[in-house]
Amino acid sequence: DADVTQTPRNRITKTGKRIMLECSQTKGHDRMYWYRQDPGLGLRLIYYSFDVKDINKGEISDGYSVSRQAQAKFSLSLESAIPNQTALYFCATADRGNQPQHFGDGTRLSIL
Amino acid sequence: GQQVMQIPQYQHVQEGEDFTTYCNSSTTLSNIQWYKQRPGGHPVFLIQLVKSGEVKKQKRLTFQFGEAKKNSSLHITATQTTDVGTYFCAGPTGTASKLTFGTGTRLQVTL
């Protein structure tokens, strides 16, 4: 959805670098999520947030951190990137519980 | 923790053939959602099923939710090349606002 914007779309970086992936939305949704997609493993939840003051770990949060700067913005950081964090990262939003999630176009991250 | 598995992982069909993907959860689900991801794209919501035994149709796509609410299926009749992509099921985990996605089924359709 154009309503969920991820930047950058592609990033190549080196091991040990700090990286920030950004997500912004104009849908007015409270709930925001960061997922990682690897071939054959589906989408795995890294972190999620229900509002600006609420941050929760997902199933694979180690090595990642997030910041919810505003209702519309949710950033994912890799403090010291490692090659096995090479993946496709998606941000998603949802209006409330049990509602469909709306995904951004993704960030393809390669760590050399 | 909750696991959601899909089979097959990959299927290649000729255009016009039918296709089915199956989704199985290790726990009972309050609802199940289906998403489609086109090659190079992002997951897009298709449908949500809530009731035990529920069947919903979208043109050539038929979605079913099992009686025990632990499994679901997506059936496509007479596939077309526009059906190419990866189909994911997803069910709520713990709090209702968090989803566990299945491993996905990648569909390839050739003429």
CSV table of N, CA, C and O in Angstrom, one decimal, chain B:
chain,number,residue,atom,x,y,z
B,1,GLY,N,5.9,-22.6,21.2
B,1,GLY,CA,5.0,-21.5,20.8
B,1,GLY,C,4.2,-22.0,19.6
B,1,GLY,O,4.3,-23.1,19.1
B,2,GLN,N,3.2,-21.2,19.2
B,2,GLN,CA,2.3,-21.6,18.2
B,2,GLN,C,3.1,-21.7,16.9
B,2,GLN,O,4.0,-20.9,16.5
B,3,GLN,N,2.7,-22.7,16.1
B,3,GLN,CA,3.3,-22.9,14.8
B,3,GLN,C,2.2,-23.0,13.8
B,3,GLN,O,1.1,-23.6,14.0
B,4,VAL,N,2.4,-22.5,12.6
B,4,VAL,CA,1.5,-22.5,11.5
B,4,VAL,C,2.2,-23.1,10.3
B,4,VAL,O,3.2,-22.4,9.8
B,5,MET,N,1.9,-24.2,9.8
B,5,MET,CA,2.6,-24.9,8.7
B,5,MET,C,1.7,-24.9,7.5
B,5,MET,O,0.4,-25.0,7.6
B,6,GLN,N,2.3,-24.8,6.3
B,6,GLN,CA,1.6,-24.8,5.1
B,6,GLN,C,2.2,-25.9,4.2
B,6,GLN,O,3.4,-26.0,4.1
B,7,ILE,N,1.3,-26.6,3.4
B,7,ILE,CA,1.8,-27.5,2.4
B,7,ILE,C,0.9,-27.4,1.2
B,7,ILE,O,-0.2,-27.0,1.3
B,8,PRO,N,1.5,-27.5,0.0
B,8,PRO,CA,3.0,-27.8,-0.2
B,8,PRO,C,3.8,-26.5,-0.1
B,8,PRO,O,3.2,-25.4,0.0
B,9,GLN,N,5.1,-26.6,-0.1
B,9,GLN,CA,5.9,-25.4,-0.1
B,9,GLN,C,5.9,-24.7,-1.4
B,9,GLN,O,6.0,-23.5,-1.5
B,10,TYR,N,5.8,-25.6,-2.5
B,10,TYR,CA,5.9,-25.0,-3.8
B,10,TYR,C,5.0,-25.9,-4.7
B,10,TYR,O,5.0,-27.2,-4.5
B,11,GLN,N,4.3,-25.3,-5.7
B,11,GLN,CA,3.6,-26.1,-6.7
B,11,GLN,C,3.6,-25.4,-8.0
B,11,GLN,O,3.5,-24.2,-8.1
B,12,HIS,N,3.8,-26.2,-9.0
B,12,HIS,CA,3.9,-25.7,-10.4
B,12,HIS,C,2.8,-26.4,-11.2
B,12,HIS,O,2.7,-27.6,-11.2
B,13,VAL,N,1.9,-25.6,-11.8
B,13,VAL,CA,0.7,-26.1,-12.5
B,13,VAL,C,0.7,-25.5,-13.9
B,13,VAL,O,1.3,-24.4,-14.1
B,14,GLN,N,0.0,-26.2,-14.7
B,14,GLN,CA,-0.3,-25.6,-16.1
B,14,GLN,C,-1.6,-24.7,-15.9
B,14,GLN,O,-2.5,-25.0,-15.1
B,15,GLU,N,-1.6,-23.7,-16.7
B,15,GLU,CA,-2.7,-22.8,-16.7
B,15,GLU,C,-4.0,-23.6,-16.9
B,15,GLU,O,-4.1,-24.5,-17.8
B,16,GLY,N,-5.1,-23.4,-16.1
B,16,GLY,CA,-6.3,-24.1,-16.3
B,16,GLY,C,-6.5,-25.2,-15.2
B,16,GLY,O,-7.6,-25.7,-15.0
B,17,GLU,N,-5.4,-25.7,-14.7
B,17,GLU,CA,-5.4,-26.7,-13.6
B,17,GLU,C,-5.8,-26.1,-12.3
B,17,GLU,O,-5.7,-24.9,-12.1
B,18,ASP,N,-6.3,-26.9,-11.4
B,18,ASP,CA,-6.7,-26.4,-10.1
B,18,ASP,C,-5.5,-26.5,-9.1
B,18,ASP,O,-4.5,-27.2,-9.4
B,19,PHE,N,-5.6,-25.7,-8.0
B,19,PHE,CA,-4.5,-25.6,-7.0
B,19,PHE,C,-5.1,-25.5,-5.6
B,19,PHE,O,-6.1,-24.9,-5.4
B,20,THR,N,-4.5,-26.2,-4.7
B,20,THR,CA,-4.9,-26.1,-3.3
B,20,THR,C,-3.7,-26.0,-2.4
B,20,THR,O,-2.7,-26.8,-2.6
B,21,THR,N,-3.8,-25.1,-1.4
B,21,THR,CA,-2.8,-25.0,-0.4
B,21,THR,C,-3.5,-25.2,1.0
B,21,THR,O,-4.6,-24.8,1.2
B,22,TYR,N,-2.8,-25.9,1.9
B,22,TYR,CA,-3.4,-26.3,3.2
B,22,TYR,C,-2.6,-25.6,4.3
B,22,TYR,O,-1.3,-25.6,4.2
B,23,CYS,N,-3.3,-25.2,5.3
B,23,CYS,CA,-2.7,-24.5,6.4
B,23,CYS,C,-3.1,-25.2,7.7
B,23,CYS,O,-4.3,-25.5,7.9
B,24,ASN,N,-2.1,-25.5,8.5
B,24,ASN,CA,-2.4,-26.2,9.8
B,24,ASN,C,-1.7,-25.5,11.0
B,24,ASN,O,-0.5,-25.3,10.9
B,25,SER,N,-2.5,-25.3,12.0
B,25,SER,CA,-2.0,-24.6,13.2
B,25,SER,C,-1.9,-25.6,14.3
B,25,SER,O,-2.7,-26.6,14.5
B,26,SER,N,-0.9,-25.4,15.2
B,26,SER,CA,-0.7,-26.3,16.4
B,26,SER,C,-1.7,-25.9,17.5
B,26,SER,O,-1.9,-26.7,18.4
B,27,THR,N,-2.4,-24.8,17.3
B,27,THR,CA,-3.4,-24.4,18.3
B,27,THR,C,-4.7,-24.0,17.6
B,27,THR,O,-4.7,-23.7,16.5
B,28,THR,N,-5.8,-23.9,18.4
B,28,THR,CA,-7.0,-23.5,17.9
B,28,THR,C,-7.0,-22.0,17.6
B,28,THR,O,-6.4,-21.2,18.4
B,29,LEU,N,-7.5,-21.6,16.5
B,29,LEU,CA,-7.5,-20.2,16.1
B,29,LEU,C,-8.8,-19.5,16.2
B,29,LEU,O,-9.8,-20.1,15.9
B,30,SER,N,-8.8,-18.2,16.6
B,30,SER,CA,-10.1,-17.5,16.7
B,30,SER,C,-10.5,-17.1,15.3
B,30,SER,O,-11.7,-16.9,15.0
B,31,ASN,N,-9.5,-16.9,14.4
B,31,ASN,CA,-9.8,-16.6,13.0
B,31,ASN,C,-8.6,-16.9,12.2
B,31,ASN,O,-7.5,-17.2,12.8
B,32,ILE,N,-8.7,-16.9,10.9
B,32,ILE,CA,-7.5,-17.1,10.1
B,32,ILE,C,-7.6,-16.1,8.9
B,32,ILE,O,-8.7,-15.8,8.4
B,33,GLN,N,-6.5,-15.6,8.5
B,33,GLN,CA,-6.4,-14.6,7.4
B,33,GLN,C,-5.5,-15.3,6.3
B,33,GLN,O,-4.6,-16.0,6.6
B,34,TRP,N,-5.8,-14.9,5.1
B,34,TRP,CA,-5.0,-15.3,4.0
B,34,TRP,C,-4.5,-14.1,3.2
B,34,TRP,O,-5.2,-13.1,3.1
B,35,TYR,N,-3.2,-14.2,2.8
B,35,TYR,CA,-2.5,-13.1,2.1
B,35,TYR,C,-1.9,-13.7,0.8
B,35,TYR,O,-1.5,-14.8,0.8
B,36,LYS,N,-1.7,-12.8,-0.2
B,36,LYS,CA,-1.0,-13.2,-1.4
B,36,LYS,C,0.1,-12.2,-1.6
B,36,LYS,O,0.0,-11.0,-1.5
B,37,GLN,N,1.3,-12.8,-2.0
B,37,GLN,CA,2.4,-11.9,-2.3
B,37,GLN,C,2.9,-12.2,-3.7
B,37,GLN,O,3.3,-13.3,-4.0
B,38,ARG,N,2.8,-11.3,-4.6
B,38,ARG,CA,3.3,-11.4,-5.9
B,38,ARG,C,4.8,-11.4,-5.9
B,38,ARG,O,5.4,-10.8,-5.1
B,39,PRO,N,5.4,-12.0,-6.9
B,39,PRO,CA,6.9,-11.9,-7.0
B,39,PRO,C,7.4,-10.5,-7.0
B,39,PRO,O,6.9,-9.7,-7.7
B,40,GLY,N,8.3,-10.2,-6.1
B,40,GLY,CA,8.8,-8.9,-5.9
B,40,GLY,C,7.9,-7.9,-5.2
B,40,GLY,O,8.3,-6.7,-5.1
B,41,GLY,N,6.8,-8.4,-4.7
B,41,GLY,CA,5.8,-7.5,-4.1
B,41,GLY,C,5.7,-7.8,-2.6
B,41,GLY,O,6.6,-8.4,-2.0
B,42,HIS,N,4.7,-7.2,-2.0
B,42,HIS,CA,4.5,-7.3,-0.6
B,42,HIS,C,3.2,-8.1,-0.3
B,42,HIS,O,2.3,-8.2,-1.2
B,43,PRO,N,3.0,-8.7,0.9
B,43,PRO,CA,1.8,-9.4,1.1
B,43,PRO,C,0.6,-8.5,1.1
B,43,PRO,O,0.6,-7.4,1.6
B,44,VAL,N,-0.5,-9.0,0.5
B,44,VAL,CA,-1.7,-8.3,0.4
B,44,VAL,C,-2.8,-9.2,1.0
B,44,VAL,O,-3.0,-10.3,0.6
B,45,PHE,N,-3.6,-8.6,1.8
B,45,PHE,CA,-4.7,-9.3,2.5
B,45,PHE,C,-5.7,-9.7,1.5
B,45,PHE,O,-6.1,-9.0,0.6
B,46,LEU,N,-6.2,-11.0,1.6
B,46,LEU,CA,-7.2,-11.5,0.7
B,46,LEU,C,-8.5,-11.7,1.5
B,46,LEU,O,-9.6,-11.2,1.0
B,47,ILE,N,-8.5,-12.3,2.6
B,47,ILE,CA,-9.8,-12.7,3.3
B,47,ILE,C,-9.5,-13.1,4.7
B,47,ILE,O,-8.4,-13.5,5.1
B,48,GLN,N,-10.6,-13.0,5.5
B,48,GLN,CA,-10.5,-13.5,6.9
B,48,GLN,C,-11.7,-14.4,7.1
B,48,GLN,O,-12.8,-14.1,6.7
B,49,LEU,N,-11.4,-15.6,7.8
B,49,LEU,CA,-12.5,-16.5,8.1
B,49,LEU,C,-12.5,-16.6,9.7
B,49,LEU,O,-11.5,-16.6,10.3
B,50,VAL,N,-13.8,-16.6,10.2
B,50,VAL,CA,-13.9,-16.5,11.6
B,50,VAL,C,-14.7,-17.7,12.2
B,50,VAL,O,-14.4,-18.2,13.3
B,51,LYS,N,-15.7,-18.2,11.5
B,51,LYS,CA,-16.5,-19.3,12.0
B,51,LYS,C,-16.1,-20.7,11.7
B,51,LYS,O,-15.5,-20.9,10.6
B,52,SER,N,-16.3,-21.6,12.6
B,52,SER,CA,-16.0,-23.0,12.4
B,52,SER,C,-16.7,-23.5,11.1
B,52,SER,O,-17.9,-23.3,11.0
B,53,GLY,N,-15.9,-24.1,10.2
B,53,GLY,CA,-16.6,-24.7,9.0
B,53,GLY,C,-16.9,-23.6,8.0
B,53,GLY,O,-17.5,-24.0,6.9
B,54,GLU,N,-16.5,-22.4,8.2
B,54,GLU,CA,-16.8,-21.3,7.2
B,54,GLU,C,-16.2,-21.6,5.9
B,54,GLU,O,-15.1,-22.0,5.8
B,55,VAL,N,-17.0,-21.2,4.8
B,55,VAL,CA,-16.5,-21.3,3.4
B,55,VAL,C,-16.8,-19.9,2.8
B,55,VAL,O,-17.9,-19.5,2.9
B,56,LYS,N,-15.8,-19.3,2.2
B,56,LYS,CA,-16.0,-18.1,1.5
B,56,LYS,C,-15.4,-18.2,0.1
B,56,LYS,O,-14.4,-18.9,-0.1
B,57,LYS,N,-16.0,-17.5,-0.9
B,57,LYS,CA,-15.5,-17.6,-2.3
B,57,LYS,C,-15.2,-16.1,-2.7
B,57,LYS,O,-15.9,-15.2,-2.4
B,58,GLN,N,-14.1,-16.0,-3.5
B,58,GLN,CA,-13.8,-14.8,-4.2
B,58,GLN,C,-13.5,-15.2,-5.7
B,58,GLN,O,-12.4,-15.7,-6.0
B,59,LYS,N,-14.5,-15.1,-6.5
B,59,LYS,CA,-14.4,-15.5,-7.9
B,59,LYS,C,-13.9,-17.0,-8.0
B,59,LYS,O,-14.6,-17.9,-7.6
B,60,ARG,N,-12.7,-17.2,-8.5
B,60,ARG,CA,-12.1,-18.6,-8.6
B,60,ARG,C,-11.5,-19.1,-7.3
B,60,ARG,O,-11.0,-20.3,-7.3
B,61,LEU,N,-11.4,-18.3,-6.3
B,61,LEU,CA,-10.8,-18.7,-5.0
B,61,LEU,C,-11.8,-19.1,-4.0
B,61,LEU,O,-12.8,-18.4,-3.8
B,62,THR,N,-11.6,-20.3,-3.4
B,62,THR,CA,-12.5,-20.8,-2.3
B,62,THR,C,-11.7,-21.0,-1.1
B,62,THR,O,-10.7,-21.7,-1.1
B,63,PHE,N,-12.1,-20.4,0.0
B,63,PHE,CA,-11.4,-20.5,1.3
B,63,PHE,C,-12.3,-21.3,2.3
B,63,PHE,O,-13.5,-21.0,2.4
B,64,GLN,N,-11.6,-22.2,3.1
B,64,GLN,CA,-12.3,-22.9,4.1
B,64,GLN,C,-11.6,-22.8,5.4
B,64,GLN,O,-10.4,-22.8,5.4
B,65,PHE,N,-12.4,-22.8,6.5
B,65,PHE,CA,-11.9,-22.9,7.8
B,65,PHE,C,-12.4,-24.2,8.4
B,65,PHE,O,-13.6,-24.4,8.4
B,66,GLY,N,-11.5,-25.0,9.0
B,66,GLY,CA,-11.9,-26.3,9.5
B,66,GLY,C,-12.8,-26.2,10.7
B,66,GLY,O,-12.9,-25.2,11.4
B,67,GLU,N,-13.5,-27.3,10.9
B,67,GLU,CA,-14.5,-27.4,11.9
B,67,GLU,C,-13.9,-27.2,13.3
B,67,GLU,O,-14.5,-26.6,14.2
B,68,ALA,N,-12.6,-27.7,13.5
B,68,ALA,CA,-11.9,-27.5,14.8
B,68,ALA,C,-11.2,-26.2,14.8
B,68,ALA,O,-10.5,-25.9,15.9
B,69,LYS,N,-11.2,-25.4,13.8
B,69,LYS,CA,-10.6,-24.1,13.7
B,69,LYS,C,-9.0,-24.2,14.0
B,69,LYS,O,-8.4,-23.4,14.6
B,70,LYS,N,-8.5,-25.3,13.4
B,70,LYS,CA,-7.0,-25.5,13.5
B,70,LYS,C,-6.4,-25.6,12.1
B,70,LYS,O,-5.2,-25.7,11.9
B,71,ASN,N,-7.3,-25.7,11.1
B,71,ASN,CA,-6.8,-25.8,9.7
B,71,ASN,C,-7.6,-25.0,8.8
B,71,ASN,O,-8.8,-24.7,9.0
B,72,SER,N,-7.0,-24.7,7.6
B,72,SER,CA,-7.7,-24.0,6.6
B,72,SER,C,-7.2,-24.4,5.2
B,72,SER,O,-6.1,-24.9,5.2
B,73,SER,N,-7.9,-24.0,4.2
B,73,SER,CA,-7.4,-24.3,2.9
B,73,SER,C,-7.8,-23.2,1.9
B,73,SER,O,-8.8,-22.5,2.1
B,74,LEU,N,-7.0,-23.1,0.9
B,74,LEU,CA,-7.3,-22.1,-0.2
B,74,LEU,C,-7.3,-23.0,-1.5
B,74,LEU,O,-6.3,-23.6,-1.8
B,75,HIS,N,-8.4,-22.9,-2.3
B,75,HIS,CA,-8.5,-23.7,-3.5
B,75,HIS,C,-8.7,-22.7,-4.7
B,75,HIS,O,-9.6,-21.8,-4.6
B,76,ILE,N,-7.9,-22.8,-5.7
B,76,ILE,CA,-8.1,-22.0,-6.9
B,76,ILE,C,-8.5,-22.9,-8.0
B,76,ILE,O,-7.8,-23.9,-8.4
B,77,THR,N,-9.6,-22.5,-8.6
B,77,THR,CA,-10.1,-23.3,-9.8
B,77,THR,C,-9.6,-22.7,-11.1
B,77,THR,O,-9.6,-21.5,-11.2
B,78,ALA,N,-9.2,-23.5,-11.9
B,78,ALA,CA,-8.7,-23.1,-13.3
B,78,ALA,C,-7.7,-21.9,-13.2
B,78,ALA,O,-8.0,-20.8,-13.5
B,79,THR,N,-6.6,-22.2,-12.7
B,79,THR,CA,-5.5,-21.2,-12.4
B,79,THR,C,-5.2,-20.4,-13.7
B,79,THR,O,-5.4,-20.9,-14.8
B,80,GLN,N,-4.8,-19.2,-13.4
B,80,GLN,CA,-4.4,-18.3,-14.5
B,80,GLN,C,-3.0,-17.8,-14.1
B,80,GLN,O,-2.6,-17.8,-13.0
B,81,THR,N,-2.3,-17.2,-15.1
B,81,THR,CA,-1.0,-16.7,-14.8
B,81,THR,C,-1.0,-15.6,-13.8
B,81,THR,O,0.0,-15.4,-13.1
B,82,THR,N,-2.1,-14.9,-13.7
B,82,THR,CA,-2.2,-13.8,-12.7
B,82,THR,C,-2.3,-14.4,-11.3
B,82,THR,O,-2.2,-13.6,-10.3
B,83,ASP,N,-2.4,-15.7,-11.1
B,83,ASP,CA,-2.5,-16.3,-9.8
B,83,ASP,C,-1.1,-16.6,-9.2
B,83,ASP,O,-0.9,-17.0,-8.1
B,84,VAL,N,0.0,-16.4,-10.0
B,84,VAL,CA,1.3,-16.6,-9.6
B,84,VAL,C,1.7,-15.8,-8.4
B,84,VAL,O,1.3,-14.6,-8.3
B,85,GLY,N,2.3,-16.4,-7.4
B,85,GLY,CA,2.7,-15.7,-6.2
B,85,GLY,C,2.8,-16.7,-5.0
B,85,GLY,O,2.7,-17.9,-5.2
B,86,THR,N,3.0,-16.2,-3.9
B,86,THR,CA,3.1,-17.0,-2.7
B,86,THR,C,1.9,-16.6,-1.8
B,86,THR,O,1.6,-15.5,-1.6
B,87,TYR,N,1.2,-17.7,-1.3
B,87,TYR,CA,0.0,-17.6,-0.5
B,87,TYR,C,0.4,-17.9,0.9
B,87,TYR,O,0.9,-19.0,1.2
B,88,PHE,N,0.0,-17.0,1.8
B,88,PHE,CA,0.3,-17.2,3.2
B,88,PHE,C,-1.0,-17.2,4.0
B,88,PHE,O,-1.9,-16.4,3.8
B,89,CYS,N,-1.1,-18.1,5.0
B,89,CYS,CA,-2.2,-18.1,6.0
B,89,CYS,C,-1.6,-17.4,7.2
B,89,CYS,O,-0.3,-17.5,7.4
B,90,ALA,N,-2.4,-16.9,8.1
B,90,ALA,CA,-1.9,-16.3,9.3
B,90,ALA,C,-3.0,-16.3,10.4
B,90,ALA,O,-4.2,-16.1,10.1
B,91,GLY,N,-2.6,-16.7,11.6
B,91,GLY,CA,-3.5,-16.7,12.7
B,91,GLY,C,-3.0,-15.9,13.9
B,91,GLY,O,-1.8,-15.7,14.1
B,92,PRO,N,-4.0,-15.5,14.7
B,92,PRO,CA,-3.6,-14.7,15.9
B,92,PRO,C,-2.8,-15.5,16.9
B,92,PRO,O,-3.1,-16.7,17.1
B,93,THR,N,-1.8,-14.8,17.5
B,93,THR,CA,-1.0,-15.4,18.5
B,93,THR,C,-1.2,-14.7,19.8
B,93,THR,O,-1.0,-13.4,19.8
B,94,GLY,N,-1.5,-15.3,20.9
B,94,GLY,CA,-1.6,-14.6,22.2
B,94,GLY,C,-2.6,-13.5,22.1
B,94,GLY,O,-3.8,-13.7,21.8
B,95,THR,N,-2.2,-12.3,22.2
B,95,THR,CA,-3.1,-11.2,22.0
B,95,THR,C,-3.6,-11.1,20.6
B,95,THR,O,-2.9,-11.5,19.6
B,96,ALA,N,-4.7,-10.6,20.4
B,96,ALA,CA,-5.4,-10.7,19.1
B,96,ALA,C,-4.7,-9.8,18.0
B,96,ALA,O,-4.9,-10.0,16.8
B,97,SER,N,-3.8,-8.9,18.4
B,97,SER,CA,-3.2,-8.0,17.5
B,97,SER,C,-1.9,-8.5,16.9
B,97,SER,O,-1.2,-7.8,16.2
B,98,LYS,N,-1.5,-9.7,17.2
B,98,LYS,CA,-0.3,-10.3,16.7
B,98,LYS,C,-0.6,-11.5,15.9
B,98,LYS,O,-1.4,-12.4,16.3
B,99,LEU,N,0.0,-11.6,14.7
B,99,LEU,CA,-0.2,-12.8,13.8
B,99,LEU,C,1.0,-13.7,13.7
B,99,LEU,O,2.1,-13.2,13.7
B,100,THR,N,0.7,-14.9,13.6
B,100,THR,CA,1.8,-15.9,13.2
B,100,THR,C,1.5,-16.3,11.8
B,100,THR,O,0.4,-16.8,11.5
B,101,PHE,N,2.4,-16.1,10.9
B,101,PHE,CA,2.2,-16.4,9.5
B,101,PHE,C,2.7,-17.8,9.2
B,101,PHE,O,3.7,-18.3,9.8
B,102,GLY,N,2.0,-18.5,8.3
B,102,GLY,CA,2.5,-19.8,7.8
B,102,GLY,C,3.7,-19.6,7.0
B,102,GLY,O,4.1,-18.5,6.6
B,103,THR,N,4.3,-20.8,6.6
B,103,THR,CA,5.5,-20.8,5.8
B,103,THR,C,5.3,-20.4,4.4
B,103,THR,O,6.2,-20.1,3.7
B,104,GLY,N,4.1,-20.4,3.9
B,104,GLY,CA,3.7,-20.0,2.6
B,104,GLY,C,3.8,-21.1,1.6
B,104,GLY,O,4.5,-22.1,1.7
B,105,THR,N,3.0,-21.0,0.5
B,105,THR,CA,3.0,-21.9,-0.6
B,105,THR,C,3.2,-21.0,-1.9
B,105,THR,O,2.5,-20.1,-2.2
B,106,ARG,N,4.3,-21.3,-2.6
B,106,ARG,CA,4.6,-20.6,-3.8
B,106,ARG,C,4.0,-21.3,-5.0
B,106,ARG,O,4.2,-22.5,-5.2
B,107,LEU,N,3.2,-20.6,-5.7
B,107,LEU,CA,2.5,-21.1,-6.9
B,107,LEU,C,3.1,-20.6,-8.2
B,107,LEU,O,3.2,-19.3,-8.3
B,108,GLN,N,3.5,-21.5,-9.1
B,108,GLN,CA,3.9,-21.1,-10.4
B,108,GLN,C,3.0,-21.6,-11.4
B,108,GLN,O,2.6,-22.8,-11.3
B,109,VAL,N,2.5,-20.8,-12.3
B,109,VAL,CA,1.6,-21.2,-13.4
B,109,VAL,C,2.2,-20.9,-14.7
B,109,VAL,O,2.7,-19.8,-15.0
B,110,THR,N,2.2,-22.0,-15.6
B,110,THR,CA,2.8,-21.8,-16.9
B,110,THR,C,1.7,-22.1,-17.9
B,110,THR,O,0.8,-22.9,-17.7
B,111,LEU,N,1.9,-21.5,-19.1
B,111,LEU,CA,0.9,-21.7,-20.2
B,111,LEU,C,1.0,-23.1,-20.8
B,111,LEU,O,2.1,-23.7,-20.8
